[in-house]
Coordinates of C-alpha atoms in Angstrom, one line a residue:
X1 CA -17.2 13.0 -6.3
X2 CA -16.1 11.4 -2.7
X3 CA -17.6 8.3 -1.3
X4 CA -20.8 8.7 0.6
X5 CA -23.2 7.2 3.5
X6 CA -25.2 4.9 1.9
X7 CA -28.6 4.7 3.6
X8 CA -30.5 1.4 1.9
X9 CA -34.3 1.5 1.6
X10 CA -36.5 -0.6 5.1
X11 CA -37.3 -3.1 2.8
X12 CA -33.5 -3.9 2.3
X13 CA -32.4 -3.4 5.7
X14 CA -34.7 -6.1 6.4
X15 CA -32.8 -8.3 3.6
X16 CA -29.6 -7.8 4.2
X17 CA -29.6 -8.5 8.4
X18 CA -31.9 -11.0 8.5
X19 CA -31.2 -13.9 10.1
X20 CA -29.0 -16.5 7.4
X21 CA -30.0 -19.9 9.0
X22 CA -26.7 -21.2 10.0
X23 CA -25.9 -24.7 8.8
X24 CA -24.6 -26.7 11.3
X25 CA -20.3 -26.0 12.1
X26 CA -18.4 -27.7 10.5
X27 CA -15.8 -29.6 12.0
X28 CA -12.4 -27.0 12.4
X29 CA -10.0 -29.6 14.0
X30 CA -9.1 -27.1 15.8
X31 CA -10.6 -27.4 19.7
X32 CA -12.5 -24.6 20.9
X33 CA -13.0 -23.0 17.7
X34 CA -16.8 -23.6 15.8
X35 CA -16.2 -23.1 11.4
X36 CA -19.5 -22.0 10.1
X37 CA -18.1 -22.1 5.7
X38 CA -19.8 -20.5 2.8
X39 CA -22.7 -18.9 5.1
X40 CA -25.0 -16.0 2.4
X41 CA -25.1 -13.1 3.6
X42 CA -28.1 -10.9 2.0
X43 CA -26.8 -7.6 0.3
X44 CA -28.6 -4.2 -0.3
X45 CA -29.9 -5.8 -3.7
X46 CA -30.7 -9.1 -3.3
X47 CA -27.3 -10.6 -3.9
X48 CA -25.8 -13.7 -1.4
X49 CA -22.4 -12.9 -0.5
X50 CA -20.4 -15.8 1.0
X51 CA -18.5 -15.7 4.4
X52 CA -16.3 -18.6 6.6
X53 CA -16.8 -17.6 10.7
X54 CA -14.4 -18.5 13.3
X55 CA -16.2 -18.0 16.5
X56 CA -15.0 -19.5 19.9
X57 CA -16.6 -22.7 20.8
X58 CA -18.3 -21.1 24.3
X59 CA -21.0 -19.5 23.9
X60 CA -21.3 -16.1 24.3
X61 CA -21.2 -12.8 22.7
X62 CA -17.9 -11.7 20.9
X63 CA -16.8 -8.8 19.2
X64 CA -15.5 -9.3 15.6
X65 CA -12.5 -9.1 12.8
X66 CA -13.1 -8.4 9.6
X67 CA -11.7 -8.7 6.4
X68 CA -13.2 -9.0 2.5
X69 CA -10.8 -9.6 -0.3
X70 CA -11.0 -11.5 -4.0
X71 CA -8.8 -13.9 -3.0
X72 CA -10.2 -16.4 -1.7
X73 CA -10.7 -17.5 1.7
X74 CA -10.9 -21.0 0.8
X75 CA -7.4 -20.7 -0.8
X76 CA -4.1 -22.4 0.9
X77 CA -1.6 -20.6 0.7
X78 CA 0.8 -23.3 0.3
X79 CA -1.5 -24.5 -2.5
X80 CA -1.4 -21.7 -4.9
X81 CA 0.8 -21.1 -6.9
X82 CA 0.3 -17.5 -6.9
X83 CA 1.1 -17.9 -3.2
X84 CA 3.8 -20.8 -2.9
X85 CA 6.8 -18.4 -2.6
X86 CA 5.2 -16.3 -0.5
X87 CA 4.7 -19.4 1.8
X88 CA 7.8 -20.8 1.2
X89 CA 9.7 -16.9 2.4
X90 CA 7.0 -17.2 5.8
X91 CA 7.8 -20.2 7.1
X92 CA 11.9 -19.6 6.3
X93 CA 11.2 -16.6 8.4
X94 CA 8.9 -18.0 11.2
X95 CA 9.8 -21.6 10.8
X96 CA 7.8 -22.6 14.1
X97 CA 4.5 -20.6 12.7
X98 CA 3.1 -23.6 12.4
X99 CA 3.7 -25.0 16.0
X100 CA 1.4 -22.4 16.8
X101 CA -1.3 -23.1 15.6
X102 CA -2.6 -25.5 12.4
X103 CA -1.9 -22.9 9.7
X104 CA -4.9 -24.5 7.8
X105 CA -7.1 -21.3 7.8
X106 CA -4.4 -19.2 7.1
X107 CA -5.0 -16.9 4.1
X108 CA -2.9 -14.9 1.7
X109 CA -2.9 -11.6 3.0
X110 CA -5.1 -11.8 6.1
X111 CA -4.3 -13.0 10.1
X112 CA -4.8 -16.2 11.0
X113 CA -8.0 -16.7 13.1
X114 CA -7.3 -20.0 15.2
X115 CA -5.0 -17.2 16.9
X116 CA -8.0 -15.0 17.5
X117 CA -11.0 -17.2 18.5
X118 CA -8.3 -18.7 20.9
X119 CA -8.0 -14.8 22.5
X120 CA -12.1 -13.8 21.9
X121 CA -12.6 -13.4 19.1
X122 CA -14.5 -14.0 15.9
X123 CA -13.0 -13.6 12.8
X124 CA -15.0 -13.7 9.4
X125 CA -13.2 -14.0 6.2
X126 CA -16.0 -12.2 2.9
X127 CA -15.2 -13.3 -0.5
X128 CA -15.6 -10.2 -2.7
X129 CA -18.6 -9.7 -5.2
X130 CA -18.1 -11.7 -8.4
X131 CA -15.1 -13.9 -6.5
X132 CA -14.3 -17.2 -4.9
X133 CA -17.9 -18.1 -3.6
X134 CA -19.9 -14.5 -4.4
X135 CA -21.2 -14.6 -7.2
X136 CA -22.0 -10.9 -9.1
X137 CA -19.6 -8.9 -11.3
X138 CA -15.9 -8.6 -9.8
X139 CA -14.9 -4.4 -9.4
X140 CA -12.3 -4.3 -7.7
X141 CA -12.7 -0.8 -5.1
X142 CA -15.6 -0.2 -6.7
X143 CA -19.0 1.9 -4.9
X144 CA -20.3 -2.0 -5.0
X145 CA -18.2 -3.7 -3.7
X146 CA -17.3 -1.0 -1.0
X147 CA -21.0 -0.6 -0.3
X148 CA -21.1 -4.9 0.3
X149 CA -18.4 -4.3 3.3
X150 CA -20.6 -2.3 4.6
X151 CA -23.8 -4.6 4.8
X152 CA -21.6 -6.8 6.0
X153 CA -20.2 -5.1 9.0
X154 CA -23.4 -3.8 10.8
X155 CA -24.9 -7.5 9.9
X156 CA -21.9 -8.7 12.1
X157 CA -22.7 -6.7 14.0
X158 CA -26.3 -8.0 15.1
X159 CA -25.4 -11.4 15.3
X160 CA -26.5 -13.1 18.0
X161 CA -22.6 -14.3 19.3
X162 CA -21.2 -10.7 18.6
X163 CA -20.4 -7.7 21.4
X164 CA -22.1 -5.4 18.6
X165 CA -18.5 -3.9 18.0
X166 CA -16.1 -5.1 14.9
X167 CA -12.7 -4.7 13.9
X168 CA -11.4 -4.3 10.7
X169 CA -7.6 -5.5 9.7
X170 CA -5.6 -7.7 6.7
X171 CA -3.2 -6.4 4.5
X172 CA -2.9 -4.4 0.3
X173 CA -6.4 -4.8 -0.7
X174 CA -7.8 -5.3 2.4
X175 CA -6.4 -2.3 3.9
X176 CA -7.0 -0.4 1.7
X177 CA -11.1 -1.7 1.8
X178 CA -11.2 -0.5 5.2
X179 CA -10.3 2.8 5.2
X180 CA -13.3 2.8 2.1
X181 CA -15.5 1.3 4.2
X182 CA -14.5 3.3 7.1
X183 CA -16.0 7.2 5.4
X184 CA -19.1 4.9 5.4
X185 CA -19.4 5.5 8.8
X186 CA -21.2 1.7 8.7
X187 CA -23.0 1.5 11.8
X188 CA -20.3 -1.5 14.3
X189 CA -17.6 -0.5 13.3
X190 CA -15.4 0.3 15.9
X191 CA -11.7 0.1 15.4
X192 CA -10.0 -0.2 11.7
X193 CA -5.4 -1.1 11.6
X194 CA -5.0 -1.3 7.7
X195 CA -1.7 -2.9 7.4
X196 CA -0.1 -1.4 4.2
X197 CA -2.6 -0.2 2.5
X198 CA -3.2 2.9 -0.3
X199 CA -5.3 5.4 0.0
X200 CA -5.7 7.6 -2.9
X201 CA -6.5 5.0 -5.6
X202 CA -5.2 7.9 -8.4
X203 CA -1.5 9.0 -6.9
X204 CA -1.3 5.9 -5.2
X205 CA -2.5 2.9 -7.4
X206 CA -3.7 4.0 -10.8
X207 CA -1.2 6.6 -11.5
X208 CA 2.5 7.6 -9.6
X209 CA 3.2 11.1 -10.8
X210 CA 0.3 10.8 -13.0
X211 CA 1.9 7.6 -15.2
X212 CA 0.2 5.0 -15.6
X213 CA 1.1 1.7 -13.7
X214 CA 0.6 -1.4 -15.8
X215 CA 2.4 -3.1 -12.8
X216 CA -1.2 -4.4 -11.4
X217 CA -1.9 -6.0 -14.5
X218 CA 0.0 -8.9 -12.9
X219 CA -1.9 -9.2 -9.8
X220 CA -5.6 -9.1 -12.0
X221 CA -4.2 -11.8 -13.4
X222 CA -2.3 -14.3 -11.7
X223 CA -3.9 -13.0 -7.7
X224 CA -7.5 -12.2 -9.2
X225 CA -8.7 -13.4 -11.3
X226 CA -8.0 -17.2 -10.9
X227 CA -10.8 -16.7 -8.0
X228 CA -13.2 -15.1 -10.2
X229 CA -16.7 -16.6 -9.5
X230 CA -17.4 -19.2 -12.0
X231 CA -14.5 -20.0 -12.9
X232 CA -14.0 -23.6 -13.9
X233 CA -10.7 -23.3 -15.0
X234 CA -8.8 -22.0 -11.9
X235 CA -5.7 -24.3 -10.7
X236 CA -7.0 -23.3 -6.9
X237 CA -8.6 -25.9 -4.9
X238 CA -11.1 -25.3 -1.9
X239 CA -9.0 -26.1 1.3
X240 CA -12.6 -27.2 3.6
X241 CA -13.8 -29.6 0.7
X242 CA -11.8 -30.2 -2.1
X243 CA -12.4 -29.4 -6.0
X244 CA -13.0 -25.7 -6.2
X245 CA -14.6 -22.6 -4.8
X246 CA -15.5 -20.5 -7.3
X247 CA -19.4 -21.3 -7.2
X248 CA -21.2 -22.5 -10.1
X249 CA -18.7 -22.3 -13.2
X250 CA -19.5 -19.5 -16.4
X251 CA -19.2 -19.4 -19.6
X252 CA -16.1 -17.4 -20.8
X253 CA -17.6 -14.5 -22.2
X254 CA -19.2 -14.7 -19.5
X255 CA -16.4 -14.6 -17.3
X256 CA -15.6 -11.5 -18.9
X257 CA -18.4 -9.8 -18.6
X258 CA -18.0 -10.3 -15.0
X259 CA -15.2 -8.7 -14.5
X260 CA -13.8 -5.1 -14.8
X261 CA -10.5 -4.6 -15.3
X262 CA -8.2 -2.6 -12.9
X263 CA -5.6 -1.2 -16.1
X264 CA -7.7 -1.7 -18.5
X265 CA -9.7 1.2 -16.4
X266 CA -7.2 3.3 -15.2
X267 CA -6.1 3.5 -19.0
X268 CA -9.3 5.0 -20.0
X269 CA -9.2 7.5 -17.0
X270 CA -6.1 9.3 -17.7
X271 CA -6.8 12.0 -15.0
X272 CA -8.0 11.9 -11.6
X273 CA -12.4 12.3 -12.5
X274 CA -15.1 11.4 -11.4
X275 CA -13.6 6.9 -11.4
X276 CA -10.7 7.5 -8.7
X277 CA -12.8 9.9 -7.0
X278 CA -15.5 7.2 -5.8
X279 CA -12.8 4.9 -4.8
X280 CA -11.3 7.0 -2.6
X281 CA -12.2 8.4 0.4
X282 CA -13.5 11.5 2.1
X283 CA -10.1 11.3 4.5
X284 CA -13.0 13.6 6.8
X285 CA -15.3 11.8 7.1
X286 CA -12.9 8.6 9.0
X287 CA -13.0 8.7 12.5
X288 CA -12.8 5.8 14.1
X289 CA -9.8 5.2 16.3
X290 CA -7.2 3.5 13.9
X291 CA -3.6 1.9 13.6
X292 CA -1.9 2.4 10.6
X293 CA 1.6 0.3 10.2
X294 CA 3.0 1.7 6.8
X295 CA 6.3 1.2 5.0
X296 CA 9.0 2.6 3.6
X297 CA 8.4 1.7 0.0
X298 CA 4.7 1.5 -1.3
X299 CA 2.0 2.8 0.9
X300 CA 3.0 4.4 3.0
X301 CA 1.6 7.7 5.5
X302 CA -1.2 8.8 3.2
X303 CA -3.9 7.3 4.8
X304 CA -3.2 8.6 8.2
X305 CA -2.2 12.1 7.1
X306 CA -5.7 12.3 5.5
X307 CA -7.9 10.9 8.2
X308 CA -9.4 12.9 10.5
X309 CA -9.8 10.5 13.4
X310 CA -8.4 11.8 16.9
X311 CA -7.2 8.5 17.7
X312 CA -5.0 7.4 16.2
X313 CA -1.5 5.9 15.6
X314 CA 1.1 5.3 13.0
X315 CA 3.7 2.8 12.4
X316 CA 6.3 2.8 9.6
X317 CA 8.2 -0.2 9.6
X318 CA 11.2 -1.9 7.1
X319 CA 10.9 -5.8 5.9
X320 CA 8.9 -7.7 2.5
X321 CA 5.1 -6.4 2.6
X322 CA 4.0 -10.4 4.6
X323 CA 6.5 -12.0 6.2
X324 CA 6.2 -9.1 9.0
X325 CA 2.6 -8.8 9.7
X326 CA 2.5 -12.0 11.3
X327 CA 5.6 -12.2 13.7
X328 CA 4.6 -11.8 17.6
X329 CA 5.8 -8.5 17.9
X330 CA 2.7 -8.0 14.8
X331 CA 0.4 -10.3 16.5
X332 CA 0.7 -8.5 20.3
X333 CA 0.7 -5.3 18.8
X334 CA -2.7 -6.0 16.7
X335 CA -4.2 -7.6 19.8
X336 CA -2.6 -4.5 21.5
X337 CA -5.1 -2.4 19.8
X338 CA -8.3 -4.7 18.9
X339 CA -8.4 -5.4 23.3
X340 CA -8.7 -1.6 24.0
X341 CA -10.8 -0.2 21.3
X342 CA -13.5 -3.5 21.3
X343 CA -13.3 -5.3 24.2
X344 CA -12.2 -2.4 26.4
X345 CA -9.0 -3.6 28.3
X346 CA -7.3 -1.3 29.8
X347 CA -4.1 -1.9 28.6
X348 CA -1.7 1.4 28.9
X349 CA -2.9 1.9 24.9
X350 CA -3.5 5.3 25.1
X351 CA -0.5 6.0 26.1
X352 CA 1.3 4.3 22.8
X353 CA 3.4 6.9 21.0
X354 CA 1.2 7.9 18.3
X355 CA 4.1 7.5 15.9
X356 CA 6.5 4.6 15.8
X357 CA 9.5 4.5 13.4
X358 CA 12.2 1.4 12.1
X359 CA 14.9 4.2 11.1
X360 CA 17.6 2.4 8.9
X361 CA 21.0 1.9 9.3
X362 CA 23.1 -0.2 5.8
X363 CA 23.6 -2.9 9.4
X364 CA 20.1 -2.8 10.3
X365 CA 17.2 -1.0 11.8
X366 CA 16.5 0.3 14.7
X367 CA 12.7 1.7 16.3
X368 CA 12.0 6.0 17.3
X369 CA 9.1 6.8 19.2
X370 CA 7.8 10.4 17.6
X371 CA 4.2 12.6 18.7
X372 CA 3.9 13.5 15.4
X373 CA 4.4 12.8 11.5
X374 CA 6.9 14.3 9.7
X375 CA 9.1 13.6 12.8
X376 CA 9.0 17.1 14.5
X377 CA 13.0 18.7 14.7
X378 CA 13.1 18.1 10.9
X379 CA 15.7 20.4 8.9
X380 CA 14.9 20.6 6.4
X381 CA 18.1 21.0 3.4
X382 CA 18.8 22.1 -0.2
X383 CA 20.6 19.3 -1.9
X384 CA 21.7 21.5 -4.9
X385 CA 22.4 19.7 -7.9
X386 CA 25.7 20.7 -10.4
X387 CA 25.0 19.1 -14.1
X388 CA 29.1 20.5 -15.2
X389 CA 30.3 17.7 -13.3
X390 CA 27.5 16.0 -11.6
X391 CA 27.9 16.4 -8.4
X392 CA 25.2 17.7 -5.1
X393 CA 25.4 19.5 -1.8
X394 CA 23.8 21.9 0.3
X395 CA 26.7 24.3 -0.6
X396 CA 25.8 24.6 -4.7
X397 CA 23.4 26.6 -4.8
X398 CA 25.2 29.2 -7.2
X399 CA 27.1 27.0 -9.2
X400 CA 27.7 27.7 -13.0
X401 CA 24.7 27.1 -15.7
X402 CA 24.9 24.5 -17.2
X403 CA 22.6 21.7 -18.2
X404 CA 23.0 18.2 -18.9
X405 CA 20.9 15.3 -21.4
X406 CA 20.1 12.2 -21.5
X407 CA 17.6 9.8 -23.2
X408 CA 14.0 10.5 -22.7
X409 CA 13.3 6.3 -22.6
X410 CA 16.9 5.1 -21.5
X411 CA 19.3 5.2 -18.9
X412 CA 20.1 7.4 -15.9
X413 CA 21.9 10.9 -15.3
X414 CA 23.3 10.8 -11.6
X415 CA 24.3 13.2 -9.3
X416 CA 26.3 11.9 -6.3
X417 CA 27.4 13.8 -3.4
X418 CA 30.9 14.0 -1.4
X419 CA 31.0 11.3 1.0
X420 CA 29.7 12.2 4.9
X421 CA 31.9 13.1 7.2
X422 CA 29.6 12.6 9.9
X423 CA 26.9 9.8 11.0
X424 CA 23.9 12.0 9.4
X425 CA 20.0 10.4 9.6
X426 CA 17.7 11.7 7.6
X427 CA 14.1 10.6 8.0
X428 CA 10.6 12.0 6.8
X429 CA 9.1 13.3 3.2
X430 CA 11.9 14.3 0.1
X431 CA 10.8 16.5 -2.3
X432 CA 12.9 17.2 -5.8
X433 CA 12.7 20.3 -8.0
X434 CA 14.8 20.4 -11.5
X435 CA 14.6 22.2 -14.7
X436 CA 13.8 20.5 -17.2
X437 CA 13.3 20.4 -21.4
X438 CA 12.6 18.2 -24.0
X439 CA 13.2 17.8 -27.4
X440 CA 9.5 16.8 -27.6
X441 CA 6.3 17.8 -25.8
X442 CA 6.4 16.0 -23.1
X443 CA 8.8 13.5 -20.7
X444 CA 8.4 11.1 -18.1
X445 CA 11.0 11.4 -15.1
X446 CA 12.2 8.5 -13.0
X447 CA 13.7 9.9 -9.9
X448 CA 15.6 7.4 -7.5
X449 CA 17.8 8.2 -3.8
X450 CA 20.3 5.5 -3.6
X451 CA 22.7 5.5 -1.3
X452 CA 26.2 4.2 -2.4
X453 CA 29.3 2.0 0.1
X454 CA 32.4 3.6 0.6
X455 CA 33.2 0.9 -2.4
X456 CA 30.9 2.6 -4.4
X457 CA 28.8 -0.5 -4.9
X458 CA 24.8 1.0 -4.0
X459 CA 23.0 -0.5 -0.4
X460 CA 19.4 -1.8 -1.0
X461 CA 17.3 -2.7 1.5
X462 CA 13.8 -5.2 1.1
X463 CA 10.9 -3.6 -0.3
X464 CA 7.6 -3.7 0.1
X465 CA 7.1 -6.3 -3.7
X466 CA 10.8 -6.1 -4.3
X467 CA 13.8 -7.6 -2.4
X468 CA 16.1 -4.8 -3.3
X469 CA 15.5 -1.2 -3.9
X470 CA 16.8 2.5 -3.6
X471 CA 15.5 4.7 -0.4
X472 CA 13.4 6.5 -2.1
X473 CA 11.8 6.5 -5.9
X474 CA 10.0 9.7 -7.5
X475 CA 7.6 10.4 -10.8
X476 CA 6.6 12.3 -13.0
X477 CA 4.8 13.1 -16.3
X478 CA 5.6 16.8 -17.0
X479 CA 2.9 17.7 -18.5
X480 CA 1.0 16.7 -15.4
X481 CA 3.3 19.4 -13.5
X482 CA 0.1 22.1 -12.2
X483 CA 0.5 21.9 -8.7
X484 CA -1.9 23.4 -6.3
X485 CA -0.1 25.4 -3.6
X486 CA -2.9 25.3 -1.5
X487 CA -2.1 21.5 -1.3
X488 CA 1.1 22.0 -1.4
X489 CA 4.0 21.6 1.0
X490 CA 7.9 22.5 0.7
X491 CA 8.8 19.4 0.7
X492 CA 5.9 17.7 -1.6
X493 CA 4.1 18.9 -4.4
X494 CA -0.1 17.6 -4.6
X495 CA -0.7 17.8 -8.5
X496 CA -4.1 18.0 -9.7
X497 CA -3.9 15.9 -12.3
X498 CA -6.9 16.8 -14.1
X499 CA -5.4 18.7 -17.7
X500 CA -2.2 17.6 -20.4
X501 CA 0.0 20.7 -20.6
X502 CA 2.5 19.6 -23.5
X503 CA 5.5 20.9 -23.1
X504 CA 6.8 23.8 -25.9
X505 CA 10.0 21.6 -27.1
X506 CA 13.8 22.9 -26.0
X507 CA 12.3 25.3 -22.8
X508 CA 12.9 25.1 -19.6
X509 CA 10.2 24.3 -16.8
X510 CA 10.0 24.0 -13.1
X511 CA 9.0 20.6 -11.7
X512 CA 8.5 19.1 -8.5
X513 CA 8.5 15.1 -8.7
X514 CA 5.8 13.2 -6.4
X515 CA 7.2 11.2 -4.2
X516 CA 4.4 9.0 -2.7
X517 CA 7.0 7.8 0.7
X518 CA 9.1 9.3 2.8
X519 CA 12.8 7.6 3.5
X520 CA 14.4 7.1 6.0
X521 CA 18.2 6.7 6.2
X522 CA 21.9 6.8 9.0
X523 CA 24.7 7.5 6.6
X524 CA 27.5 6.4 7.7
X525 CA 30.6 8.2 7.3
X526 CA 32.0 7.7 4.2
X527 CA 29.0 6.5 2.7
X528 CA 27.8 9.0 -0.6
X529 CA 23.9 9.6 -1.6
X530 CA 22.9 9.1 -5.3
X531 CA 20.0 10.8 -7.0
X532 CA 19.6 9.1 -10.4
X533 CA 16.9 10.5 -12.7
X534 CA 16.2 9.0 -16.1
X535 CA 13.3 7.5 -18.6
X536 CA 12.3 4.2 -17.6
X537 CA 11.8 2.3 -14.6
X538 CA 14.2 2.3 -12.1
X539 CA 16.1 -1.1 -11.4
X540 CA 18.7 -3.3 -10.7
X541 CA 19.9 -6.2 -13.3
X542 CA 22.2 -8.8 -13.1
X543 CA 25.6 -8.3 -12.7
X544 CA 24.8 -4.6 -10.9
X545 CA 27.3 -3.9 -8.2
X546 CA 25.2 -4.0 -4.9
X547 CA 24.9 -5.2 -1.7
X548 CA 22.0 -5.7 0.1
X549 CA 21.3 -4.2 3.9
X550 CA 20.6 -8.0 5.0
X551 CA 22.6 -9.8 2.5
X552 CA 19.8 -10.7 0.1
X553 CA 21.0 -12.7 -3.0
X554 CA 20.3 -10.6 -6.2
X555 CA 17.4 -10.8 -8.2
X556 CA 16.9 -11.3 -11.6
X557 CA 16.2 -7.7 -13.8
X558 CA 13.5 -5.6 -13.6
X559 CA 12.5 -2.4 -12.3
X560 CA 12.1 -1.6 -8.3
X561 CA 9.0 -1.1 -6.2
X562 CA 5.3 -1.4 -6.9
X563 CA 5.6 0.2 -10.4
X564 CA 5.8 -0.7 -13.9
X565 CA 5.6 2.0 -16.7
X566 CA 5.5 -0.2 -19.5
X567 CA 3.2 0.8 -21.9
X568 CA 1.9 1.2 -24.9
X569 CA 0.3 5.0 -23.7
X570 CA 4.4 5.7 -22.9
X571 CA 5.2 6.0 -27.1
X572 CA 8.3 6.9 -28.0
X573 CA 7.5 9.9 -30.6
X574 CA 5.9 11.6 -27.5
X575 CA 8.4 10.1 -24.8
X576 CA 11.2 9.5 -26.7
X577 CA 12.9 12.9 -27.7
X578 CA 16.1 14.2 -26.1
X579 CA 15.1 15.1 -22.1
X580 CA 17.8 17.7 -20.2
X581 CA 18.0 18.7 -16.5
X582 CA 19.2 22.1 -16.0
X583 CA 21.2 23.5 -13.0
X584 CA 22.4 26.8 -11.1
X585 CA 22.1 30.5 -11.6
X586 CA 17.6 31.3 -13.0
X587 CA 17.6 27.3 -13.2
X588 CA 18.2 25.7 -9.5
X589 CA 17.6 22.4 -9.1
X590 CA 18.0 20.3 -5.6
X591 CA 17.3 17.5 -3.8
X592 CA 14.9 18.6 -0.3
X593 CA 16.1 16.4 2.2
X594 CA 14.6 15.6 6.4
X595 CA 17.7 16.1 8.7
X596 CA 17.0 14.7 11.9
X597 CA 19.3 16.6 13.7
X598 CA 21.4 14.3 16.5
X599 CA 20.0 13.8 20.2
X600 CA 16.5 13.9 18.4

């Protein structure tokens, strides 16, 4: 079932929205800002979550910005082991950041409350159930957690210092749950700004193309579990009072009982069943004004396309996951949006272009405005594959039939275009149709679209979670190849992921590979495109012949992007066969690209 609006009983409503009995605000150390620390707010089942409230010292009624996450509302980014690298990158990018703020209250993936309170906003940061100072079972993105968020929003709208309007702001986890709670339509919610957040719990988080994503194990182990409520062994320090901010210590046995490992849960649910549908919002119920900020890698346009909001805007950017959120330009954009929808400021926001994309080039980027997404004027072009010589191009539709094999758990099979003779732009969703076979009953396809410079080097880009990524990445477990024509387009298949259909060894099957993100690149003359198909995670290792678009150093060997497939569910007996791609004749395989003609 989809997320439904949860209406508390009258008794539960009175419990949830009763005055919490604030203690005197602690000294924030920031002129003009009051700080209410660890305020208890009662949920509909009687459990109390803890929130921090940052508000203007001057009395009045102010709009509220809220976020709710598992990372610790009192955990300093500068000191926490899991966030020190992110903090170092942030300060290196913006060395004057802490001249504009004390930076004392900046938390991972969260807005700096000082810079909002000074502009007439209240900021509320909550520890999710089971994390930090909030007791209970830690179960990320669960219906219970979403109901808690709805309760907090309506509670905030009823407080004496509130204007009654609440907006949501945050990145990643704190963007994903904005979509979830917006579908519940809580009283007081007036606008959302999800910054690089996934929408579809199955296709963008648990599984990519039907292949289990175990990258979340690192996130869970290093960023979430250390902050579990009751974890007395946490290395995290309460930056407000010192010591621990994880509540009353619990035994290891109780801690284990009080948390739901997401990767373990994903592994128990290999298909898009009720588990994911309870965590994926019904987009038709999301009607609140929204500004979606997406990235060309990892989490992009799904939320924007799914929601029914008539007042919605999309920005697709390049760069890493964290630092752009804290830039002066980003803050100005966020404030213009919320000033308009939470304060009613006539600042011309309604004239903002509905879509703006940061078009990538090897030497930099440039913003382009548009009226819709995908961009108007796209000319869809087929680049046909030829297995006889590993070539790819628009004039190879009638290539001689051929097949090329590769190891099912092994290295790459690559198709490359001729050097482009004119500067050419591709911006938008991409698609791949392949004819494939395997010597076993299943196969996993890992696809990478790459840009190759005239010297034969890979040109890489800064990704959401990786400093070196190709133009795009796609995935498909072939036993999940069934597609729903009513929900598919020529450039983007919709795989229901409801059943497994084994392959007959040696038989060819047409399959459409899932790309959850679009791409953008202006290809200079002399550069080429390459499409790599392989049976394992794509990545650049030490010694790889690459050049970064922004001259970043090459990292250690690892996969690219926010995905990692190595897991016991990839049994070598099933996925380690000999795989093949067929091209030409009756088995035309191709890459579908969104060409933007000159002048658009």
